[in-house]
Short mmCIF file of C-alpha atoms in Angstrom, two decimals:
data_model
loop_
_atom_site.label_atom_id
_atom_site.label_comp_id
_atom_site.label_asym_id
_atom_site.label_seq_id
_atom_site.Cartn_x
_atom_site.Cartn_y
_atom_site.Cartn_z
CA MET A 559 118.79 111.64 77.30
CA LYS A 560 115.26 110.25 77.13
CA LYS A 561 114.71 106.65 78.14
CA ASN A 562 112.73 105.74 75.03
CA VAL A 563 115.64 106.75 72.76
CA TYR A 564 117.53 103.66 73.96
CA LEU A 565 115.21 101.28 72.19
CA PHE A 566 117.48 101.19 69.15
CA SER A 567 120.80 101.76 70.89
CA PHE A 568 122.63 98.52 71.58
CA LEU A 569 126.39 98.92 71.49
CA ALA A 570 128.13 95.89 72.99
CA MET A 571 130.31 96.72 75.94
CA SER A 572 131.51 95.25 79.21
CA LEU A 573 133.84 97.44 81.23
CA LEU A 574 134.82 97.25 84.89
CA ILE A 575 135.63 100.11 87.19
CA GLY A 576 135.72 100.31 90.97
CA CYS A 577 135.34 103.18 93.37
CA ASP A 578 135.86 102.97 97.10
CA ASP A 579 135.13 106.05 99.19
CA ASN A 580 135.36 106.55 102.90
CA ASN A 581 132.34 107.45 105.01
CA ASP A 582 132.71 111.00 106.30
CA GLY A 583 130.57 110.30 109.37
CA ASN A 584 127.79 112.78 108.52
CA ASP A 585 124.13 111.85 108.80
CA ASN A 586 123.68 113.03 105.21
CA GLN A 587 126.68 111.90 103.20
CA SER A 588 127.17 112.88 99.59
CA VAL A 589 129.94 110.92 97.92
CA ASN A 590 130.17 110.51 94.15
CA SER A 591 126.69 112.09 94.07
CA ILE A 592 125.19 109.37 96.29
CA THR A 593 123.50 110.93 99.33
CA ILE A 594 123.11 108.58 102.31
CA ASN A 595 120.62 109.74 104.93
CA SER A 596 120.69 108.17 108.40
CA ASP A 597 118.89 111.01 110.18
CA GLN A 598 116.31 109.01 112.14
CA THR A 599 114.05 111.99 112.77
CA ALA A 600 113.76 112.73 109.07
CA LEU A 601 113.41 109.07 108.09
CA ASN A 602 110.68 108.45 110.67
CA GLN A 603 108.48 110.95 108.83
CA ARG A 604 108.21 108.50 105.95
CA ILE A 605 106.69 105.75 108.14
CA ASP A 606 102.90 106.00 107.85
CA LEU A 607 100.46 104.03 110.02
CA THR A 608 97.29 105.44 108.39
CA ASN A 609 96.09 102.16 106.90
CA SER A 610 97.66 99.89 109.51
CA GLY A 611 95.91 97.19 111.42
CA VAL A 612 94.29 93.86 110.70
CA ILE A 613 93.45 93.21 107.05
CA SER A 614 91.23 90.52 105.58
CA VAL A 615 91.62 88.03 102.79
CA GLU A 616 88.29 88.26 100.98
CA ASN A 617 87.09 85.37 98.88
CA VAL A 618 86.67 86.52 95.28
CA SER A 619 84.37 85.19 92.61
CA ALA A 620 85.28 84.42 89.03
CA THR A 621 84.30 87.99 88.14
CA GLY A 622 86.82 89.39 90.57
CA LYS A 623 84.16 90.73 92.93
CA SER A 624 84.44 90.06 96.65
CA ALA A 625 82.06 87.48 98.01
CA GLU A 626 80.50 87.64 101.46
CA THR A 627 82.90 85.16 103.02
CA THR A 628 86.31 85.88 104.49
CA ASN A 629 89.17 83.42 104.75
CA THR A 630 89.72 82.48 108.39
CA THR A 631 93.07 80.65 108.20
CA LEU A 632 95.52 83.39 107.19
CA PRO A 633 95.71 86.26 109.71
CA LEU A 634 97.42 89.32 108.22
CA VAL A 635 98.30 92.70 109.72
CA GLN A 636 99.50 95.73 107.78
CA ILE A 637 102.08 97.17 110.15
CA ALA A 638 103.09 100.25 108.14
CA GLU A 639 103.46 101.95 104.81
CA VAL A 640 106.77 103.50 103.83
CA LYS A 641 106.29 106.65 101.80
CA PRO A 642 108.59 106.80 98.78
CA PRO A 643 111.61 109.10 98.90
CA VAL A 644 111.70 112.43 97.14
CA ASP A 645 114.84 113.24 95.19
CA ALA A 646 116.84 116.48 95.26
CA ASN A 647 114.64 117.95 92.51
CA GLY A 648 111.38 117.25 94.35
CA ARG A 649 110.38 114.21 92.31
CA THR A 650 108.57 111.40 94.12
CA LEU A 651 110.17 108.05 93.34
CA GLN A 652 108.49 104.69 92.90
CA ALA A 653 109.36 101.36 94.56
CA SER A 654 110.57 98.77 92.07
CA HIS A 655 112.03 95.79 93.95
CA VAL A 656 112.70 94.31 97.40
CA THR A 657 115.29 91.88 98.72
CA VAL A 658 115.52 90.62 102.29
CA ASN A 659 118.30 89.46 104.57
CA GLY A 660 117.40 88.63 108.16
CA ASN A 661 115.66 91.61 109.74
CA TYR A 662 116.65 94.01 106.95
CA ALA A 663 114.56 94.65 103.85
CA TYR A 664 116.26 96.56 101.01
CA VAL A 665 113.94 98.51 98.70
CA SER A 666 114.90 99.97 95.33
CA TYR A 667 113.28 102.95 93.59
CA ILE A 668 112.98 104.35 90.08
CA THR A 669 111.45 107.41 88.45
CA ARG A 670 108.70 107.01 85.88
CA GLY A 671 109.06 108.91 82.61
CA ASP A 672 112.11 110.28 80.87
CA VAL A 673 114.13 111.27 83.94
CA TYR A 674 116.55 108.93 85.73
CA SER A 675 116.56 109.11 89.52
CA GLY A 676 116.69 106.32 92.08
CA ALA A 677 117.13 105.37 95.69
CA ILE A 678 117.62 102.47 98.09
CA ASP A 679 115.98 102.16 101.52
CA VAL A 680 116.93 99.85 104.36
CA ILE A 681 114.04 98.86 106.63
CA ASP A 682 114.57 97.08 109.96
CA VAL A 683 111.72 94.74 110.97
CA SER A 684 113.35 93.30 114.10
CA ASP A 685 110.51 94.82 116.16
CA PRO A 686 107.56 92.86 114.68
CA TYR A 687 105.02 95.71 114.77
CA LYS A 688 107.27 98.77 114.53
CA PRO A 689 109.44 98.76 111.41
CA LYS A 690 112.17 101.36 111.20
CA LEU A 691 113.56 103.06 108.13
CA VAL A 692 117.18 103.06 109.26
CA THR A 693 118.94 104.51 106.23
CA SER A 694 118.20 105.72 102.71
CA ALA A 695 120.40 106.57 99.74
CA LEU A 696 119.47 108.89 96.88
CA ILE A 697 121.25 107.96 93.64
CA PRO A 698 120.82 110.70 91.04
CA ASN A 699 120.65 110.12 87.29
CA THR A 700 120.13 106.39 87.93
CA ASP A 701 117.02 104.21 88.16
CA ILE A 702 117.50 101.32 90.59
CA THR A 703 115.44 98.55 89.03
CA SER A 704 116.35 95.48 91.11
CA LEU A 705 118.64 94.25 93.86
CA THR A 706 119.64 91.14 95.77
CA TYR A 707 121.68 90.41 98.89
CA VAL A 708 124.62 88.01 99.06
CA ASN A 709 127.51 87.64 101.53
CA GLY A 710 127.29 91.15 102.99
CA ASN A 711 126.88 92.84 99.60
CA LEU A 712 124.03 94.30 97.58
CA ILE A 713 123.99 93.43 93.89
CA ILE A 714 122.09 96.25 92.22
CA GLY A 715 120.55 96.35 88.75
CA ALA A 716 120.14 99.83 87.29
CA ALA A 717 119.92 102.14 84.29
CA LYS A 718 121.81 105.44 84.15
CA ASP A 719 121.39 108.59 82.09
CA VAL A 720 123.97 108.32 79.28
CA ASP A 721 124.37 112.09 79.25
CA LYS A 722 125.77 111.95 82.79
CA ASP A 723 128.40 109.24 82.31
CA SER A 724 130.58 109.04 79.23
CA GLN A 725 131.59 105.45 79.98
CA LEU A 726 128.05 104.28 79.27
CA ASN A 727 128.79 104.69 75.54
CA GLY A 728 125.09 104.98 74.72
CA ASN A 729 124.02 102.00 76.86
CA PRO A 730 122.29 102.88 80.16
CA ALA A 731 122.35 99.34 81.60
CA ILE A 732 124.67 98.86 84.59
CA VAL A 733 125.11 96.61 87.61
CA PHE A 734 126.58 97.74 90.95
CA ASN A 735 128.20 95.72 93.71
CA MET A 736 127.89 97.54 97.07
CA PRO A 737 129.60 96.15 100.19
CA LEU A 738 127.43 96.77 103.26
CA SER A 739 128.57 97.80 106.72
CA SER A 740 126.73 95.76 109.37
CA GLY A 741 123.88 95.47 106.89
CA LEU A 742 123.71 99.21 106.14
CA LEU A 743 124.43 101.11 102.94
CA THR A 744 127.88 102.42 102.10
CA ASN A 745 129.24 104.77 99.43
CA SER A 746 131.53 102.11 97.94
CA LEU A 747 130.46 100.80 94.56
CA THR A 748 131.95 98.59 91.88
CA THR A 749 130.26 99.30 88.54
CA ASN A 750 129.93 97.08 85.49
CA TYR A 751 128.75 98.72 82.28
CA LEU A 752 126.53 96.41 80.24
CA GLU A 753 124.80 96.75 76.90
CA SER A 754 121.11 97.57 76.40
CA ARG A 755 118.97 100.26 77.95
CA VAL A 756 118.22 98.73 81.36
CA THR A 757 119.31 95.97 83.72
CA THR A 758 115.96 94.40 84.51
CA ASP A 759 116.91 91.89 87.22
CA VAL A 760 119.80 90.43 89.22
CA ALA A 761 120.49 87.24 91.18
CA ALA A 762 123.47 85.90 93.11
CA ASN A 763 125.06 82.93 94.84
CA THR A 764 128.23 82.79 96.93
CA THR A 765 130.64 82.70 93.97
CA ASN A 766 128.89 84.58 91.17
CA TYR A 767 126.23 87.13 90.48
CA PHE A 768 124.06 87.42 87.40
CA ALA A 769 122.28 90.23 85.56
CA VAL A 770 119.81 90.34 82.70
CA THR A 771 119.19 93.29 80.40
CA GLY A 772 116.12 94.10 78.32
CA ASP A 773 115.43 94.60 74.60
CA ASN A 774 118.41 93.27 72.60
CA GLY A 775 120.01 92.38 75.89
CA SER A 776 121.88 89.52 77.48
CA LEU A 777 122.38 87.28 80.47
CA PHE A 778 125.63 88.23 82.22
CA LYS A 779 127.63 86.18 84.71
CA LEU A 780 130.07 88.03 87.00
CA SER A 781 132.64 86.80 89.49
CA THR A 782 131.99 87.71 93.11
CA SER A 783 135.73 87.84 93.83
CA THR A 784 137.00 89.81 90.80
CA LYS A 785 133.75 91.61 89.88
CA ALA A 786 134.57 90.86 86.24
CA VAL A 787 132.15 89.58 83.60
CA THR A 788 132.97 85.90 83.04
CA GLY A 789 130.16 84.84 80.76
CA LYS A 790 127.42 86.21 78.53
CA VAL A 791 124.49 84.89 76.50
CA ALA A 792 122.50 87.15 74.18
CA VAL A 793 118.72 86.87 74.65
CA ALA A 794 116.15 89.45 73.59
CA ASP A 795 113.75 91.17 75.99
CA LEU A 796 114.87 89.62 79.27
CA ARG A 797 112.65 90.49 82.25
CA SER A 798 113.61 88.27 85.18
CA ILE A 799 116.19 85.82 86.50
CA ALA A 800 116.08 83.10 89.17
CA LEU A 801 118.60 80.57 90.45
CA THR A 802 118.41 76.99 91.67
CA SER A 803 121.39 75.17 93.16
CA ASP A 804 122.83 74.50 89.69
CA LYS A 805 120.65 76.32 87.15
CA VAL A 806 120.07 79.85 85.91
CA VAL A 807 116.49 80.50 84.80
CA THR A 808 115.66 83.53 82.66
CA LEU A 809 112.34 84.95 81.46
CA SER A 810 112.01 86.80 78.16
CA GLY A 811 108.90 88.67 77.15
CA THR A 812 109.18 87.22 73.64
CA LYS A 813 111.34 84.08 73.95
CA GLY A 814 109.86 82.53 77.08
CA VAL A 815 111.91 80.63 79.66
CA ASN A 816 115.51 79.53 79.16
CA ILE A 817 117.35 77.30 81.63
CA TYR A 818 121.15 77.30 81.68
CA ASN A 819 123.90 75.40 83.41
CA GLN A 820 125.08 77.72 86.15
CA SER A 821 128.78 76.97 85.62
CA THR A 822 129.01 77.11 81.83
CA LEU A 823 125.84 79.01 80.82
CA ALA A 824 125.15 76.19 78.38
CA LEU A 825 121.47 76.12 77.43
CA GLN A 826 119.75 73.06 78.93
CA LYS A 827 116.10 73.71 78.17
CA SER A 828 113.78 76.35 76.77
CA PHE A 829 110.01 76.60 76.58
CA ALA A 830 107.49 79.20 75.50
CA THR A 831 105.38 81.35 77.78
CA SER A 832 102.84 84.03 76.92
CA THR A 833 104.18 86.84 74.74
CA ASP A 834 104.21 90.03 76.81
CA ILE A 835 104.01 93.74 76.09
CA SER A 836 107.35 95.49 75.66
CA GLY A 837 109.19 96.91 78.67
CA ALA A 838 106.90 95.65 81.44
CA LYS A 839 108.43 94.42 84.70
CA ARG A 840 107.76 90.74 85.41
CA THR A 841 109.14 88.32 87.99
CA MET A 842 109.49 84.59 88.61
CA ASP A 843 109.80 82.40 91.68
CA ILE A 844 110.62 78.75 92.27
CA ASP A 845 109.25 76.14 94.67
CA GLY A 846 110.92 72.78 94.20
CA THR A 847 110.24 71.77 90.60
CA LYS A 848 107.52 74.38 90.11
CA LEU A 849 108.35 77.61 88.29
CA PHE A 850 105.94 80.51 88.82
CA VAL A 851 105.92 83.05 85.98
CA SER A 852 104.07 86.36 85.95
CA GLU A 853 102.65 86.76 82.46
CA GLY A 854 100.97 90.17 82.43
CA ARG A 855 97.45 90.12 81.00
CA ASN A 856 97.65 86.33 80.79
CA GLY A 857 97.90 85.99 84.56
CA LEU A 858 100.21 83.56 86.35
CA GLY A 859 101.67 80.50 84.69
CA ILE A 860 103.01 77.53 86.68
CA TYR A 861 105.46 75.26 84.87
CA ASP A 862 107.43 72.11 85.59
CA ILE A 863 110.99 73.38 85.61
CA ASN A 864 112.38 70.05 84.37
CA SER A 865 109.97 69.26 81.54
CA GLY A 866 108.72 72.74 80.68
CA SER A 867 105.14 71.50 80.71
CA LYS A 868 102.51 73.94 81.94
CA LEU A 869 100.87 72.73 85.13
CA GLN A 870 98.35 75.50 85.76
CA THR A 871 97.16 78.91 84.55
CA LEU A 872 95.73 81.47 86.96
CA ALA A 873 93.96 83.91 84.68
CA ILE A 874 93.25 87.56 85.41
CA PRO A 875 89.60 87.50 86.57
CA VAL A 876 88.64 90.86 85.06
CA ALA A 877 90.07 92.35 81.88
CA GLY A 878 91.42 95.87 82.11
CA GLU A 879 94.39 97.91 80.98
CA ASP A 880 95.95 97.95 84.45
CA ASN A 881 94.80 94.45 85.44
CA VAL A 882 98.01 92.49 84.90
CA THR A 883 100.08 89.99 86.82
CA ASN A 884 103.27 91.92 87.52
CA ALA A 885 104.99 89.76 90.11
CA VAL A 886 104.81 86.59 92.17
CA SER A 887 106.48 85.54 95.41
CA PHE A 888 106.27 82.11 97.04
CA ASN A 889 106.72 81.69 100.80
CA ASP A 890 105.91 78.87 103.21
CA GLY A 891 103.15 77.26 101.18
CA TYR A 892 101.57 80.47 99.89
CA ALA A 893 101.89 82.25 96.56
CA PHE A 894 101.38 86.02 96.64
CA VAL A 895 100.49 87.49 93.25
CA ALA A 896 100.60 91.21 92.43
CA ASN A 897 97.83 91.87 89.90
CA GLY A 898 98.16 95.60 89.33
CA ALA A 899 94.89 97.48 89.79
CA LEU A 900 93.22 94.27 91.01
CA GLY A 901 95.50 94.23 94.03
CA LEU A 902 97.19 91.28 95.74
CA ASN A 903 95.84 87.73 95.51
CA VAL A 904 96.85 84.87 97.81
CA TYR A 905 96.96 81.21 96.81
CA GLN A 906 97.64 78.16 98.97
CA SER A 907 99.87 75.46 97.57
CA ALA A 908 98.67 71.89 97.16
CA THR A 909 98.80 69.74 94.02
CA GLN A 910 97.74 72.99 92.39
CA LEU A 911 97.45 76.52 93.72
CA ASN A 912 94.09 77.22 95.33
CA LEU A 913 92.80 80.78 95.62
CA LEU A 914 92.27 81.97 99.19
CA GLY A 915 91.24 85.47 98.20
CA SER A 916 92.26 89.04 97.67
CA VAL A 917 94.13 90.95 100.37
CA GLY A 918 92.24 94.01 101.60
CA ILE A 919 94.81 96.74 100.94
CA ALA A 920 94.46 100.10 99.24
CA GLY A 921 96.05 100.90 95.89
CA SER A 922 97.55 98.86 93.08
CA SER A 923 100.06 96.04 93.47
CA ASN A 924 103.04 96.47 91.17
CA TYR A 925 105.54 94.21 92.92
CA VAL A 926 105.48 91.71 95.79
CA LYS A 927 108.14 89.96 97.85
CA SER A 928 107.39 87.66 100.78
CA SER A 929 110.12 86.45 103.11
CA GLY A 930 109.99 85.16 106.67
CA ASN A 931 106.91 86.58 108.41
CA TYR A 932 106.45 89.54 106.06
CA ILE A 933 104.97 90.52 102.71
CA TYR A 934 106.28 93.65 100.98
CA VAL A 935 103.98 95.18 98.34
CA ALA A 936 105.06 98.05 96.10
CA SER A 937 102.19 100.31 95.11
CA GLY A 938 103.65 102.86 92.70
CA THR A 939 104.06 106.33 94.16
CA GLY A 940 101.82 105.11 97.00
CA GLY A 941 104.92 103.60 98.56
CA LEU A 942 105.66 100.23 100.08
CA LYS A 943 103.21 98.30 102.25
CA ILE A 944 104.61 96.02 104.94
CA ILE A 945 102.28 93.19 105.93
CA LYS A 946 102.94 90.74 108.74
CA LEU A 947 101.95 87.10 108.48
CA GLU A 948 100.65 86.23 111.94
CA LYS A 949 102.19 82.79 112.28
CA PRO A 950 101.97 80.88 115.57
CA ASN A 951 105.50 80.90 117.01
CA THR A 952 104.90 78.98 120.23
CA THR A 953 103.47 75.53 120.86
CA PHE A 954 101.54 75.19 124.10
CA ALA A 955 101.47 71.61 125.36
CA SER A 956 98.09 72.10 127.01
CA CYS A 957 96.59 73.15 123.67
CA LEU A 958 97.61 70.18 121.54
CA THR A 959 94.18 68.57 121.76
CA TYR A 960 92.40 71.69 120.46
CA GLY A 961 91.27 71.80 116.87
CA PRO A 962 91.51 74.66 114.35
CA TYR A 963 88.97 77.46 114.41
CA ASN A 964 85.75 76.56 112.56
CA GLN A 965 83.06 79.08 113.56
CA GLY A 966 82.97 81.43 110.58
CA SER A 967 84.15 85.00 110.13
CA ASN A 968 82.00 86.51 112.90
CA LEU A 969 82.40 84.68 116.19
CA ILE A 970 79.58 84.79 118.74
CA LEU A 971 79.88 82.67 121.87
CA ASN A 972 76.52 82.39 123.54
CA SER A 973 76.14 82.49 127.31
CA ASN A 974 78.15 79.75 129.04
CA ASP A 975 79.59 78.39 125.77
CA ILE A 976 83.13 77.01 126.07
CA LYS A 977 85.27 76.86 122.94
CA SER A 978 89.00 76.13 122.49
CA TYR A 979 91.08 76.44 119.31
CA GLN A 980 94.70 76.41 118.19
CA GLY A 981 96.60 77.56 115.11
CA ALA A 982 96.23 80.66 112.93
CA THR A 983 92.83 82.35 112.88
CA ALA A 984 91.48 85.44 111.10
CA ILE A 985 87.98 86.71 111.84
CA ASN A 986 85.95 89.87 111.31
CA SER A 987 84.58 90.26 114.83
CA ALA A 988 84.09 88.45 118.13
CA ILE A 989 81.53 88.63 120.93
CA ILE A 990 82.03 86.54 124.06
CA ASN A 991 78.81 86.62 126.04
CA SER A 992 78.06 86.16 129.74
CA GLY A 993 79.79 83.18 131.28
CA ALA A 994 81.28 82.04 127.96
CA VAL A 995 84.96 81.05 127.72
CA LEU A 996 87.10 81.31 124.58
CA THR A 997 90.60 79.84 124.60
CA HIS A 998 92.84 80.43 121.61
CA CYS A 999 96.43 79.19 121.31
CA GLY A 1000 98.54 80.45 118.43
CA SER A 1001 97.79 83.63 116.49
CA ILE A 1002 94.44 85.33 116.07
CA ALA A 1003 93.58 88.52 114.18
CA VAL A 1004 90.26 90.32 114.58
CA LEU A 1005 89.47 92.86 111.87
CA GLY A 1006 86.72 94.71 113.75
CA ASP A 1007 85.39 94.85 117.30
CA LEU A 1008 86.12 92.35 120.06
CA THR A 1009 83.70 92.42 123.00
CA LEU A 1010 83.77 90.50 126.28
CA ASN A 1011 80.38 90.85 127.89
CA SER A 1012 79.70 90.47 131.62
CA LYS A 1013 81.60 87.52 133.14
CA GLY A 1014 82.97 86.41 129.77
CA THR A 1015 86.55 85.10 129.58
CA PHE A 1016 89.11 85.13 126.75
CA ASN A 1017 92.25 83.06 127.33
CA MET A 1018 94.72 84.29 124.73
CA ARG A 1019 97.95 82.30 124.42
CA GLY A 1020 100.28 83.42 121.64
CA SER A 1021 99.39 86.61 119.78
CA LEU A 1022 96.31 88.78 119.25
CA SER A 1023 96.03 91.64 116.75
CA GLN A 1024 92.78 93.56 116.74
CA GLY A 1025 91.23 96.45 114.86
CA LYS A 1026 92.39 99.23 112.57
CA TYR A 1027 94.52 102.30 113.19
CA GLN A 1028 92.77 105.67 113.82
CA GLN A 1029 89.50 105.10 111.97
CA THR A 1030 86.75 107.73 111.80
CA ASN A 1031 84.64 105.19 113.68
CA PRO A 1032 87.35 103.56 115.81
CA THR A 1033 87.46 99.81 116.25
CA GLN A 1034 86.96 98.76 119.85
CA LEU A 1035 88.16 96.08 122.23
CA VAL A 1036 85.65 96.21 125.09
CA ILE A 1037 85.98 94.35 128.38
CA ASN A 1038 82.83 94.65 130.45
CA SER A 1039 82.08 94.12 134.13
CA GLU A 1040 83.67 91.01 135.67
CA SER A 1041 84.98 89.91 132.27
CA VAL A 1042 88.56 88.68 132.06
CA LEU A 1043 91.20 88.83 129.35
CA ASN A 1044 94.06 86.44 130.18
CA VAL A 1045 97.17 87.17 128.12
CA GLU A 1046 100.17 84.90 127.68
CA GLY A 1047 102.02 86.44 124.77
CA SER A 1048 101.56 89.65 122.78
CA VAL A 1049 98.51 91.84 122.18
CA VAL A 1050 98.34 94.67 119.63
CA ILE A 1051 95.21 96.84 119.72
CA TRP A 1052 95.17 99.18 116.71
CA GLY A 1053 92.01 101.00 117.81
CA ASN A 1054 90.57 101.83 121.23
CA LEU A 1055 90.46 99.80 124.44
CA THR A 1056 87.52 100.23 126.83
CA LEU A 1057 87.79 98.74 130.31
CA ASN A 1058 84.43 99.14 131.98
CA SER A 1059 83.95 98.95 135.74
CA GLY A 1060 85.15 95.65 137.16
CA ALA A 1061 87.04 94.58 134.02
CA LYS A 1062 90.17 92.47 134.46
CA ILE A 1063 93.33 91.85 132.43
CA ASN A 1064 95.74 89.20 133.71
CA PHE A 1065 99.19 88.89 132.16
CA ILE A 1066 100.66 85.42 132.55
CA GLY A 1067 104.39 84.62 132.53
CA ASN A 1068 107.27 87.06 132.28
CA SER A 1069 107.34 88.04 128.60
CA SER A 1070 103.86 89.33 127.75
CA THR A 1071 103.49 92.62 125.90
CA ILE A 1072 100.63 94.93 124.98
CA THR A 1073 100.61 97.71 122.36
CA ILE A 1074 97.64 100.07 122.18
CA TYR A 1075 97.57 102.71 119.44
CA GLY A 1076 94.17 104.18 120.23
CA LYS A 1077 92.55 105.65 123.33
CA VAL A 1078 92.16 103.76 126.61
CA THR A 1079 89.03 104.34 128.70
CA LYS A 1080 89.01 102.90 132.21
CA GLY A 1081 86.09 102.64 134.59
CA SER A 1082 86.27 102.08 138.33
CA ASN A 1083 87.70 98.95 139.99
CA VAL A 1084 89.60 97.85 136.88
CA THR A 1085 92.21 95.20 137.73
CA ILE A 1086 95.43 94.66 135.74
CA THR A 1087 97.81 92.04 137.13
CA GLY A 1088 101.01 90.25 136.18
CA SER A 1089 104.27 91.14 134.49
CA TYR A 1090 104.04 92.85 131.11
CA VAL A 1091 105.53 95.51 128.85
CA ASP A 1092 103.18 98.32 127.84
CA THR A 1093 104.98 99.58 124.74
CA GLU A 1094 102.93 102.78 124.35
CA ASN A 1095 102.48 103.36 128.09
CA LYS A 1096 98.68 103.45 127.71
CA LEU A 1097 97.60 101.31 130.69
CA LYS A 1098 99.12 103.54 133.39
#
């Protein structure tokens, strides 16, 4: 049955069924039509490094055009793209949502158009620069629209083809509860049938989980222990849900924001937001008393969650059919905003959000989730981009007197210059000339070339990411004669490394690592000392 037929089909219903099936131990399991794939060889083919490497945050003008300056305080590295799965009928799916628990990111997928077909991926980011797609489940006849993790379970919002399940009774909206096994997907599902045509979002705490449905839909409260629906409030056109310690916050495309008591679902406050186009995915996020609301063509709205007053509007800089704020995610003082065809914008939190710039990634940004050291960006059938926030993770006592980097986006140390910095630094390029010494403690990302000229020294303590992966004109890290790179930490070179005659690399301590994705060229009398792990075995 076509998805658009459901617009006028709203039969009220709340049924509960459970199904628990045993894992048959196969790499490709098909139980109740769910196919779980844990074949690592096949899954690895979906990890794509083509656009990987250091990315910039470009300052943007009011017109949306990039200016000549690059932000130097937020180093970012795209570590991989995950190609979307293809279902049993050859259809390429589209990422719709991400939730994170520890080192696992769970990604949901839908199919655009009239057909229902979905999937869930599990991505392991325990190795900071080498994510693994560890398992994937194809779920036929069902779009997986949203998901969240709680207490070893995935709560999954979905819509299912009514022609494939008689218990839907004309209403495609459903919510699944899937117990995980050591964080991985299982074939055990408890299903609640809801009214309306789609479950748009889900949220959970330790005792209850919640779902919202679109059009003439509702807010549902379900018990974690019994899996039964324990409360319901009818609200039209619900798009998103978020929880505080004691509140449930919902977003409607036509009714704005409602705030409910989490125990009783009694309405505590409501306030208007921008009226949105029908059926579009939107998200919210919360930081303290600030509520961030994606409002489509009207940009991002920031509201006081207690008073409902609007604190700030971040408008879309350039009008266009596909230029819309689809999603927002707040993490560690930064707001990441998915603006459709305009890409991903980054704001830094202060009294108000201040624009840092636009992230230099390819494709549109339909959804964003940031958690821990990572940003996950869904880009339609272009797949999921995984971006690492290069945060300093070690404090070096000898570096405490150093200040933050302040030399602009292209660093040139003249002969015999001595400069020392600490913190997080992002630059376009670096040249360390004869006799000059650069010391950097923390994390530094260099978008383009890094060159140590004769007798130059770079003391790198913390982490260094440099270059781009397999470019037509490869990025280069060049160490010339009698120049020294001292490494205490981790180095990732996405392009080529050239060690000219007499070049030196010294690894300090017992836990340094180096990863080189490009070609290594070594001249004569090159010296490499110390204890280190060469992850790609390129320095041999």
